[in-house]
Amino acid sequence: MGTCMLDIAFAKAALPKNGALVLFLAPGETPSGLVEAADKATGGAITRAISIADFKAEHGKSLNLLAPGAGLSRIVLIGLGKDVPTQTSLEEAGGAAWPSIAKENTAAIAAPTLSNEQIAFIAHGATLRSYRFDRYRTDEKADAKPTLTKLTVLTTDIASTRAALAPLRAIAEGVFLTRDLVSEPANVLYPAEFAERCRKLTTLGLKVEILGPKELTKLGFGALLGVAQGSEREARVVIMQWNGAGARSKEKPVCFIGKGVTFDTGGISIKPAAGMEDMKWDMGGAGTVTGLMAALAARKAKVNAIGIIGLVENMPSGTAQRPGDVVTSYSGQTIEVINTDAEGRLVLADVLWYAQQKYDPRIMIDLATLTGAIIIGLGHEYAGLFSNDDTLAEQIAKAGAATNEKVWRMPMHPAYDRQIRSDIADVKNVGGRPAGSITAAQFLQRFVNGKPWAHLDIAGMAWLTHDTSLAEKGAAGYGVRLLDRLVAEYYEG
Ligand code: BES
Ligand code: MN
Ligand code: ZN
């Protein structure tokens, strides 16, 4: 299923006989262990290269030595930087190694000054960076493709290194799934197909339930169905359940909710043509929730968690909803649809209410590529965080900092509600240009029934327009690592 993950093998620290050797160095470190051994075996090539290039082992900096001798195709030196290494700095160092080794057949990594847990973080970073979505490239030249399928971790203790990497592998699996979903074009990944891909997650032990138009009509999901009605593609709501709390099996679940607009044309309030192709990733919130649920199941997280995603396609057509239409949401509140392009909040309104009524969650967090305005406000560095609960907001901010999937808390206040007052219905779906991301969050809050809730506007985060240390340009997989960390820190055991 999906994109294959880089294999990780483990071996006792010894000089490899061929292929690439990647060595992670701290500034000013005196060569020891494998670094010293490799330097000797190559007649001092490493110390010479360090001096000629004035390599200072700054964080993420690399130095490539081609054909250094001793049978090796290359030695890659990667700097760890002078600061005390953190999980994310080590992951980034591992990711920085990838471009140098991608086209090797054999590669091994070693970091004599680091612990086995720390080298696992490095291997995890390299794994995340190795992702590539190439299923539609049929005529790519062989020498343009990465060839490395397995990375060997050289370690003093194979068992403990493997154990440290195991949960990280589960997380990487989740990130890869999210990236696969977000990368797929909308002619391939429409709501029913997305739901089928979720169904496959039953093999991980998730319980997966799929609601179609019949069930949704019966339940009264008028806001979600209003968005879907312009499309030939039927709507779906998918509920993925992970019951991992064991002895605490009666514990209320944590609930994650995702916007899954598999394509957003804007509907009758149609978007301009330029850049509209980006709207294939308007299901990014649902993609993150799905990847997260896969990760939690794959690492057997000790938590009861539920992921619910609302899947629709927003199209203009003779059956599409019109500006000015009034729909009745699952909560019973009526909504005047002023702009059919503000569709994400309509989808989330019904799913949020359903999550509370049906599952009585401890907390709920929704993720959505909800507003262009959040990109104007925060760019592509921070997701917007909105919450009715300071404790939950603080937890998310900490998990974001720990994983370098950053969030910035935005204000909420009833004063903004004036902007979404309707002349004809209980609320309208747009609040004008000022504070566009905040009025969207205020709208969502109407469908939150007193539960601790947070909303992450990830419009600026779901897609990368350039390579980073942990991903190639394209689908980022943003949020899986952040929310997995949140669960691990605050909601397990
Ligand atoms: N999916 C878009 C938001 C978006 C824009 C995501 C750019 C990623 C990149 C959302 O459905 C939308 O169209 N929002 C409108 C809201 C407006 C009509 C109030 C927007 O942001 O312009
Ligand atoms: Mn839209
Ligand atoms: Zn949208």
Coordinates of C-alpha atoms and ligand atoms in Angstrom, one line a residue:
M1 CA 0.0 0.0 0.0
G2 CA 1.3 3.4 -0.9
T3 CA 4.9 4.7 -1.1
C4 CA 7.5 2.2 0.2
M5 CA 9.5 3.3 3.1
L6 CA 13.3 3.3 3.2
D7 CA 14.4 0.1 4.9
I8 CA 16.6 0.4 7.9
A9 CA 19.1 -2.3 8.8
F10 CA 21.3 -2.4 11.9
A11 CA 24.9 -3.6 12.2
K12 CA 27.7 -3.5 14.8
A13 CA 29.9 -0.4 14.4
A14 CA 32.6 -1.4 12.0
L15 CA 34.0 0.1 8.8
P16 CA 31.8 -0.9 5.9
K17 CA 33.6 -2.5 2.9
N18 CA 31.9 -0.5 0.2
G19 CA 29.2 2.0 -0.6
A20 CA 28.7 5.3 1.2
L21 CA 29.5 6.0 4.8
V22 CA 27.8 9.0 6.5
L23 CA 29.5 10.3 9.6
F24 CA 27.8 12.8 12.0
L25 CA 30.3 15.1 13.7
A26 CA 30.1 17.6 16.4
P27 CA 32.2 20.8 16.1
G28 CA 35.7 20.4 17.4
E29 CA 35.2 16.7 18.0
T30 CA 38.5 14.7 18.0
P31 CA 38.0 11.8 15.6
S32 CA 37.1 8.6 17.6
G33 CA 35.6 5.3 16.9
L34 CA 34.5 4.8 13.3
V35 CA 35.5 8.3 12.3
E36 CA 39.0 7.6 13.4
A37 CA 39.0 4.2 11.8
A38 CA 37.6 5.6 8.5
D39 CA 40.2 8.4 8.5
K40 CA 43.0 5.8 9.0
A41 CA 41.7 3.5 6.4
T42 CA 41.6 6.3 3.8
G43 CA 45.1 7.6 4.7
G44 CA 43.8 10.6 6.5
A45 CA 41.3 11.7 3.8
I46 CA 38.8 12.9 6.4
T47 CA 41.1 15.1 8.4
R48 CA 42.5 16.5 5.2
A49 CA 39.1 17.3 3.7
I50 CA 37.9 18.9 6.9
S51 CA 40.9 21.2 6.9
I52 CA 40.8 22.0 3.2
A53 CA 37.1 22.8 3.2
D54 CA 37.3 24.4 6.7
F55 CA 34.4 22.2 7.7
K56 CA 33.1 23.3 11.1
A57 CA 30.4 20.7 11.6
E58 CA 27.8 23.4 11.7
H59 CA 24.3 22.1 12.0
G60 CA 23.0 20.4 8.8
K61 CA 26.2 21.4 6.8
S62 CA 27.6 18.5 4.8
L63 CA 30.9 17.7 3.1
N64 CA 31.2 15.0 0.5
L65 CA 34.4 13.0 -0.1
L66 CA 34.1 11.1 -3.4
A67 CA 36.1 7.9 -3.9
P68 CA 38.0 8.4 -0.6
G69 CA 39.6 4.9 -0.8
A70 CA 39.2 1.8 1.4
G71 CA 36.6 0.6 -1.1
L72 CA 34.1 3.3 -0.2
S73 CA 32.2 5.2 -2.9
R74 CA 32.0 8.2 -0.7
I75 CA 32.2 9.5 2.8
V76 CA 29.7 12.1 3.8
L77 CA 30.3 14.3 6.8
I78 CA 27.3 15.9 8.4
G79 CA 27.6 18.6 11.1
L80 CA 25.6 18.3 14.3
G81 CA 26.1 21.9 15.3
K82 CA 27.3 23.3 18.6
D83 CA 24.0 23.3 20.5
V84 CA 22.9 20.3 22.6
P85 CA 21.2 18.0 20.0
T86 CA 17.4 17.7 20.2
Q87 CA 15.2 15.2 18.5
T88 CA 14.3 17.6 15.8
S89 CA 17.9 18.8 15.2
L90 CA 19.0 15.2 14.9
E91 CA 16.2 14.4 12.5
E92 CA 17.2 17.4 10.4
A93 CA 20.8 16.2 10.4
G94 CA 19.6 12.8 9.2
G95 CA 17.5 14.5 6.5
A96 CA 20.4 16.5 5.4
A97 CA 22.3 13.3 4.6
W98 CA 19.7 12.0 2.2
P99 CA 20.5 14.0 -1.0
S100 CA 24.1 12.8 -0.8
I101 CA 23.2 9.1 -0.5
A102 CA 20.0 8.9 -2.5
K103 CA 21.8 7.6 -5.6
E104 CA 24.0 5.1 -3.8
N105 CA 23.2 1.4 -3.7
T106 CA 24.6 0.8 -0.2
A107 CA 24.9 3.3 2.6
A108 CA 25.6 3.3 6.3
I109 CA 25.4 5.9 9.0
A110 CA 27.4 6.3 12.2
A111 CA 27.7 8.9 14.9
P112 CA 30.3 7.8 17.5
T113 CA 29.5 10.6 19.9
L114 CA 25.8 10.0 20.0
S115 CA 23.6 7.6 22.0
N116 CA 21.6 4.8 20.3
E117 CA 18.4 6.7 20.8
Q118 CA 19.9 9.8 19.1
I119 CA 21.1 7.8 16.1
A120 CA 17.6 6.4 15.8
F121 CA 16.3 10.1 15.4
I122 CA 18.9 10.6 12.7
A123 CA 17.7 7.5 10.8
H124 CA 14.1 8.7 11.2
G125 CA 15.0 12.1 9.7
A126 CA 16.7 10.4 6.7
T127 CA 13.6 8.2 6.3
L128 CA 11.2 11.2 6.3
R129 CA 13.4 13.0 3.8
S130 CA 13.5 10.0 1.4
Y131 CA 9.8 10.2 0.6
R132 CA 9.1 10.7 -3.1
F133 CA 5.7 10.6 -4.9
D134 CA 6.6 9.2 -8.3
R135 CA 3.8 6.9 -9.2
Y136 CA 2.9 9.0 -12.3
R137 CA 6.4 9.3 -13.7
T138 CA 6.6 6.7 -16.4
D139 CA 9.6 7.9 -18.4
E140 CA 12.0 9.1 -15.8
K141 CA 15.6 8.2 -16.7
A142 CA 17.1 5.6 -14.4
D143 CA 19.9 7.9 -13.3
A144 CA 17.4 10.6 -12.3
K145 CA 15.8 8.3 -9.7
P146 CA 17.0 7.6 -6.2
T147 CA 18.4 4.1 -5.9
L148 CA 19.0 3.6 -2.2
T149 CA 16.4 1.3 -0.7
K150 CA 18.1 0.4 2.5
L151 CA 20.1 2.4 5.1
T152 CA 22.3 0.6 7.6
V153 CA 22.7 2.1 11.0
L154 CA 26.0 1.3 12.6
T155 CA 25.6 1.1 16.4
T156 CA 27.1 -0.3 19.5
D157 CA 23.9 -1.9 20.5
I158 CA 21.6 -3.2 17.8
A159 CA 18.7 -4.2 20.0
S160 CA 18.3 -0.8 21.8
T161 CA 18.7 1.1 18.5
R162 CA 16.1 -1.0 16.9
A163 CA 13.7 -0.6 19.8
A164 CA 14.2 3.2 19.7
L165 CA 13.4 3.3 16.0
A166 CA 10.3 1.2 16.2
P167 CA 7.7 3.9 17.2
L168 CA 9.4 6.3 14.8
R169 CA 8.9 3.9 12.0
A170 CA 5.2 3.9 12.8
I171 CA 5.1 7.7 12.7
A172 CA 7.0 7.7 9.4
E173 CA 4.4 5.3 8.0
G174 CA 1.7 7.7 9.0
V175 CA 3.5 10.7 7.5
F176 CA 4.0 8.8 4.2
L177 CA 0.3 7.9 4.1
T178 CA -0.6 11.6 4.6
R179 CA 1.8 12.6 1.9
D180 CA 0.4 10.0 -0.5
L181 CA -3.1 11.2 0.0
V182 CA -2.2 14.9 -0.3
S183 CA -0.2 14.2 -3.5
E184 CA -2.9 12.3 -5.4
P185 CA -4.7 14.3 -8.0
A186 CA -8.4 14.8 -7.5
N187 CA -9.4 12.6 -10.5
V188 CA -7.9 9.7 -8.6
L189 CA -8.6 10.7 -5.0
Y190 CA -12.3 11.6 -4.8
P191 CA -14.3 11.0 -1.6
A192 CA -15.3 7.4 -2.3
E193 CA -11.7 6.5 -3.2
F194 CA -10.3 8.3 -0.1
A195 CA -12.8 6.3 2.0
E196 CA -11.6 3.0 0.4
R197 CA -8.0 3.9 1.3
C198 CA -9.1 4.5 4.9
R199 CA -10.8 1.1 4.9
K200 CA -7.5 -0.6 4.2
L201 CA -6.3 0.7 7.6
T202 CA -8.4 -2.1 9.3
T203 CA -5.2 -4.2 8.7
L204 CA -3.5 -2.0 11.4
G205 CA -6.3 -2.8 13.8
L206 CA -8.4 0.4 13.3
K207 CA -12.1 0.1 13.2
V208 CA -13.3 1.9 10.1
E209 CA -16.9 3.0 9.4
I210 CA -18.0 4.8 6.2
L211 CA -21.1 6.9 5.9
G212 CA -22.5 7.7 2.4
P213 CA -25.2 10.1 1.1
K214 CA -28.0 7.9 2.4
E215 CA -26.8 7.8 6.0
L216 CA -25.7 11.4 5.9
T217 CA -29.1 12.5 4.6
K218 CA -30.8 10.5 7.3
L219 CA -28.6 12.0 10.0
G220 CA -29.3 15.5 8.6
F221 CA -25.8 16.6 7.5
G222 CA -27.3 19.5 5.6
A223 CA -24.3 21.7 5.6
L224 CA -21.9 19.1 4.4
L225 CA -24.3 17.7 1.8
G226 CA -25.0 21.3 0.5
V227 CA -21.3 21.5 -0.5
A228 CA -21.3 18.0 -2.0
Q229 CA -24.5 18.5 -4.1
G230 CA -22.7 20.2 -7.0
S231 CA -20.5 17.2 -7.7
E232 CA -20.9 13.9 -9.5
R233 CA -18.8 12.4 -6.7
E234 CA -20.7 11.3 -3.7
A235 CA -19.8 12.5 -0.2
R236 CA -18.4 10.3 2.5
V237 CA -17.7 10.6 6.2
V238 CA -15.2 8.2 7.5
I239 CA -14.8 7.3 11.2
M240 CA -11.6 5.6 12.2
Q241 CA -11.4 4.3 15.7
W242 CA -8.3 3.1 17.7
N243 CA -9.1 1.6 21.0
G244 CA -5.7 1.3 22.6
A245 CA -6.3 2.4 26.2
G246 CA -6.4 -1.2 27.4
A247 CA -7.2 -1.3 31.1
R248 CA -8.6 2.2 30.7
S249 CA -10.8 1.0 27.9
K250 CA -13.8 3.0 29.2
E251 CA -11.9 6.2 28.9
K252 CA -13.4 8.9 26.6
P253 CA -11.6 9.2 23.3
V254 CA -9.5 12.0 22.0
C255 CA -11.0 13.1 18.7
F256 CA -9.4 14.4 15.5
I257 CA -11.5 15.9 12.8
G258 CA -10.3 16.7 9.2
K259 CA -11.5 18.8 6.3
G260 CA -11.4 16.6 3.3
V261 CA -12.4 18.7 0.3
T262 CA -10.9 16.5 -2.4
F263 CA -11.1 19.4 -4.8
D264 CA -12.2 23.0 -4.2
T265 CA -13.2 24.9 -7.3
G266 CA -15.0 27.4 -5.1
G267 CA -18.3 26.1 -6.4
I268 CA -20.6 28.8 -8.0
S269 CA -18.4 31.4 -6.2
I270 CA -15.7 30.0 -8.5
K271 CA -12.0 30.6 -7.9
P272 CA -9.7 32.2 -10.5
A273 CA -8.0 29.7 -12.8
A274 CA -4.4 30.6 -11.8
G275 CA -3.2 28.2 -9.1
M276 CA -6.5 26.4 -8.8
E277 CA -4.7 23.1 -9.2
D278 CA -3.4 23.6 -5.6
M279 CA -7.0 22.8 -4.5
K280 CA -6.3 19.1 -5.0
W281 CA -4.7 19.3 -1.5
D282 CA -7.7 20.9 0.1
M283 CA -8.2 17.5 1.8
G284 CA -4.9 18.1 3.8
G285 CA -6.7 18.1 7.1
A286 CA -8.3 14.8 6.4
G287 CA -5.0 13.5 5.1
T288 CA -3.3 14.4 8.4
V289 CA -6.0 12.8 10.5
T290 CA -5.8 9.6 8.5
G291 CA -2.0 9.5 8.7
L292 CA -2.2 10.2 12.4
M293 CA -4.7 7.4 13.0
A294 CA -2.4 5.0 11.1
A295 CA 0.6 6.1 13.2
L296 CA -1.2 5.6 16.5
A297 CA -2.4 2.2 15.4
A298 CA 1.0 1.1 14.0
R299 CA 2.8 2.0 17.3
K300 CA -0.1 0.7 19.4
A301 CA -0.6 3.9 21.3
K302 CA -2.2 3.5 24.7
V303 CA -5.1 5.7 24.0
N304 CA -8.6 5.7 22.7
A305 CA -8.6 7.9 19.6
I306 CA -11.1 8.7 16.9
G307 CA -10.5 10.3 13.6
I308 CA -13.5 11.6 11.6
I309 CA -13.1 13.1 8.2
G310 CA -15.6 14.9 6.0
L311 CA -15.0 14.1 2.3
V312 CA -16.7 16.1 -0.4
E313 CA -15.8 17.7 -3.8
N314 CA -16.8 21.4 -4.2
M315 CA -17.9 21.9 -7.8
P316 CA -20.0 24.4 -9.8
S317 CA -22.9 22.7 -11.7
G318 CA -26.6 22.8 -12.3
T319 CA -27.1 21.0 -9.0
A320 CA -24.6 23.1 -7.0
Q321 CA -25.7 25.2 -4.1
R322 CA -26.1 29.0 -4.8
P323 CA -24.9 32.0 -2.9
G324 CA -27.8 32.9 -0.6
D325 CA -29.0 29.4 -0.1
V326 CA -29.9 28.5 3.5
V327 CA -28.9 25.0 4.8
T328 CA -29.8 23.3 8.0
S329 CA -26.8 21.8 9.7
Y330 CA -26.7 18.6 11.8
S331 CA -26.7 20.7 14.9
G332 CA -30.1 22.3 13.8
Q333 CA -28.5 25.7 13.3
T334 CA -29.3 27.3 9.9
I335 CA -26.5 28.7 7.8
E336 CA -26.8 31.3 5.0
V337 CA -24.2 30.3 2.4
I338 CA -23.1 33.7 1.2
N339 CA -20.0 32.4 -0.6
T340 CA -19.8 28.8 -1.8
D341 CA -16.0 28.9 -1.6
A342 CA -16.2 29.1 2.2
E343 CA -17.1 25.4 2.1
G344 CA -14.6 23.9 4.6
R345 CA -16.3 25.3 7.6
L346 CA -19.7 23.9 6.3
V347 CA -18.2 20.5 6.2
L348 CA -16.6 20.8 9.6
A349 CA -19.7 22.2 11.2
D350 CA -21.5 18.9 10.7
V351 CA -18.6 16.6 11.5
L352 CA -17.7 18.6 14.7
W353 CA -21.2 18.3 16.0
Y354 CA -21.4 14.6 15.2
A355 CA -18.1 13.9 16.9
Q356 CA -19.5 15.5 20.2
Q357 CA -22.9 14.0 20.1
K358 CA -21.8 10.5 19.2
Y359 CA -18.5 10.1 21.0
D360 CA -18.4 12.5 23.9
P361 CA -14.7 13.2 23.4
R362 CA -12.2 14.4 26.1
I363 CA -10.9 16.9 23.6
M364 CA -11.3 17.5 19.9
I365 CA -9.0 19.0 17.4
D366 CA -9.9 19.8 13.9
L367 CA -7.4 20.3 11.0
A368 CA -8.3 22.2 7.9
T369 CA -6.7 24.0 4.9
L370 CA -9.4 26.5 5.8
T371 CA -8.4 30.1 4.8
G372 CA -6.1 31.9 2.5
A373 CA -6.0 34.6 5.1
I374 CA -3.9 32.4 7.5
I375 CA -1.2 32.3 4.8
I376 CA -1.3 36.1 4.7
G377 CA -1.0 36.2 8.5
L378 CA 1.5 33.5 9.2
G379 CA 3.0 32.4 5.9
H380 CA 4.4 28.9 5.7
E381 CA 6.1 28.7 9.0
Y382 CA 3.3 28.4 11.6
A383 CA -0.1 26.9 11.5
G384 CA -2.9 29.0 13.0
L385 CA -4.1 27.6 16.4
F386 CA -7.5 28.6 17.7
S387 CA -8.9 27.2 20.9
N388 CA -11.5 27.6 23.6
D389 CA -9.2 26.0 26.1
D390 CA -5.9 27.4 27.4
T391 CA -4.7 24.0 28.7
L392 CA -5.2 22.3 25.3
A393 CA -3.8 25.2 23.4
E394 CA -0.6 25.1 25.6
Q395 CA -0.3 21.3 25.1
I396 CA -0.5 21.7 21.3
A397 CA 2.0 24.6 21.3
K398 CA 4.5 22.5 23.3
A399 CA 4.0 19.5 21.1
G400 CA 4.5 21.8 18.1
A401 CA 7.7 23.2 19.4
A402 CA 9.0 19.7 20.3
T403 CA 8.4 18.4 16.8
N404 CA 9.2 21.7 15.0
E405 CA 5.7 21.6 13.5
K406 CA 5.1 25.1 14.7
V407 CA 1.7 26.6 15.7
W408 CA 0.9 30.2 16.6
R409 CA -2.2 30.9 18.8
M410 CA -4.6 33.3 17.3
P411 CA -7.3 35.2 19.2
M412 CA -10.9 34.3 19.5
H413 CA -13.6 36.7 20.9
P414 CA -17.3 37.0 20.7
A415 CA -16.8 40.5 19.3
Y416 CA -16.0 38.9 15.9
D417 CA -19.4 37.2 15.8
R418 CA -21.0 40.4 14.5
Q419 CA -19.2 39.8 11.2
I420 CA -21.0 36.5 10.7
R421 CA -24.5 37.6 11.7
S422 CA -27.0 36.7 9.0
D423 CA -30.1 38.7 8.0
I424 CA -32.1 35.5 7.3
A425 CA -30.5 32.5 9.2
D426 CA -28.7 31.8 12.5
V427 CA -25.3 32.5 11.0
K428 CA -23.7 33.2 7.6
N429 CA -20.6 31.4 6.3
V430 CA -18.3 34.4 5.6
G431 CA -17.4 37.5 7.7
G432 CA -15.8 39.8 5.1
R433 CA -12.1 40.5 4.6
P434 CA -11.0 41.6 8.1
A435 CA -9.7 38.7 10.3
G436 CA -10.8 36.1 7.8
S437 CA -9.1 33.2 9.6
I438 CA -10.6 34.3 13.0
T439 CA -14.2 34.7 11.7
A440 CA -13.8 31.2 10.2
A441 CA -12.8 29.9 13.7
Q442 CA -15.7 31.8 15.3
F443 CA -18.0 30.1 12.8
L444 CA -16.6 26.6 13.7
Q445 CA -17.0 27.4 17.4
R446 CA -20.8 27.6 16.9
F447 CA -20.7 23.9 16.4
V448 CA -18.6 23.2 19.5
N449 CA -20.8 22.3 22.4
G450 CA -18.6 23.3 25.4
K451 CA -15.9 20.6 24.8
P452 CA -12.2 21.5 24.9
W453 CA -11.6 22.1 21.3
A454 CA -8.8 23.4 19.1
H455 CA -8.7 24.2 15.4
L456 CA -5.5 24.2 13.3
D457 CA -5.7 26.2 10.1
I458 CA -3.0 24.4 8.0
A459 CA -3.6 26.1 4.7
G460 CA 0.0 27.4 4.7
M461 CA 1.5 24.1 5.9
A462 CA 0.1 21.2 3.9
W463 CA 2.1 21.8 0.8
L464 CA 5.8 22.7 0.4
T465 CA 6.9 24.9 -2.5
H466 CA 10.6 24.0 -1.9
D467 CA 12.6 21.2 -0.4
T468 CA 13.2 21.2 3.4
S469 CA 15.5 19.1 5.6
L470 CA 12.6 16.6 6.2
A471 CA 10.7 16.6 2.9
E472 CA 11.0 17.2 -0.8
K473 CA 8.8 19.9 -2.2
G474 CA 5.2 18.7 -2.4
A475 CA 3.0 17.2 0.3
A476 CA 4.5 18.0 3.8
G477 CA 2.6 15.6 5.9
Y478 CA 2.3 18.4 8.4
G479 CA 0.7 17.6 11.8
V480 CA 1.1 13.9 12.1
R481 CA 4.3 14.2 14.2
L482 CA 2.8 17.1 16.2
L483 CA -0.4 15.3 17.1
D484 CA 1.3 12.0 17.7
R485 CA 3.5 13.8 20.2
L486 CA 0.5 15.5 21.8
V487 CA -1.1 12.1 22.4
A488 CA 2.1 10.5 23.7
E489 CA 2.8 13.4 26.1
Y490 CA -0.6 14.1 27.5
Y491 CA -3.2 11.5 26.6
E492 CA -1.5 8.1 26.9
G493 CA -1.3 6.1 30.2
Ligands
BES1 N1 -9.5 25.9 0.6 C1 -9.6 27.3 0.7 C2 -8.5 27.9 1.5 C3 -7.2 27.8 0.9 C4 -6.7 28.8 0.1 C5 -6.3 26.8 1.2 C6 -5.4 28.8 -0.4 C7 -5.1 26.7 0.7 C8 -4.6 27.7 -0.1 C9 -11.0 27.6 1.3 O1 -12.0 26.7 1.1 C10 -11.4 28.9 0.8 O2 -11.7 29.0 -0.4 N2 -11.4 29.9 1.6 C11 -11.8 31.2 1.2 C12 -12.8 31.8 2.2 C13 -13.4 33.1 1.8 C14 -14.4 32.8 0.7 C15 -14.2 33.6 3.0 C16 -10.5 32.1 1.1 O3 -9.6 31.9 1.9 O4 -10.4 32.9 0.2
MN2 MN -13.0 27.2 -0.7
ZN3 ZN -11.5 24.8 0.6

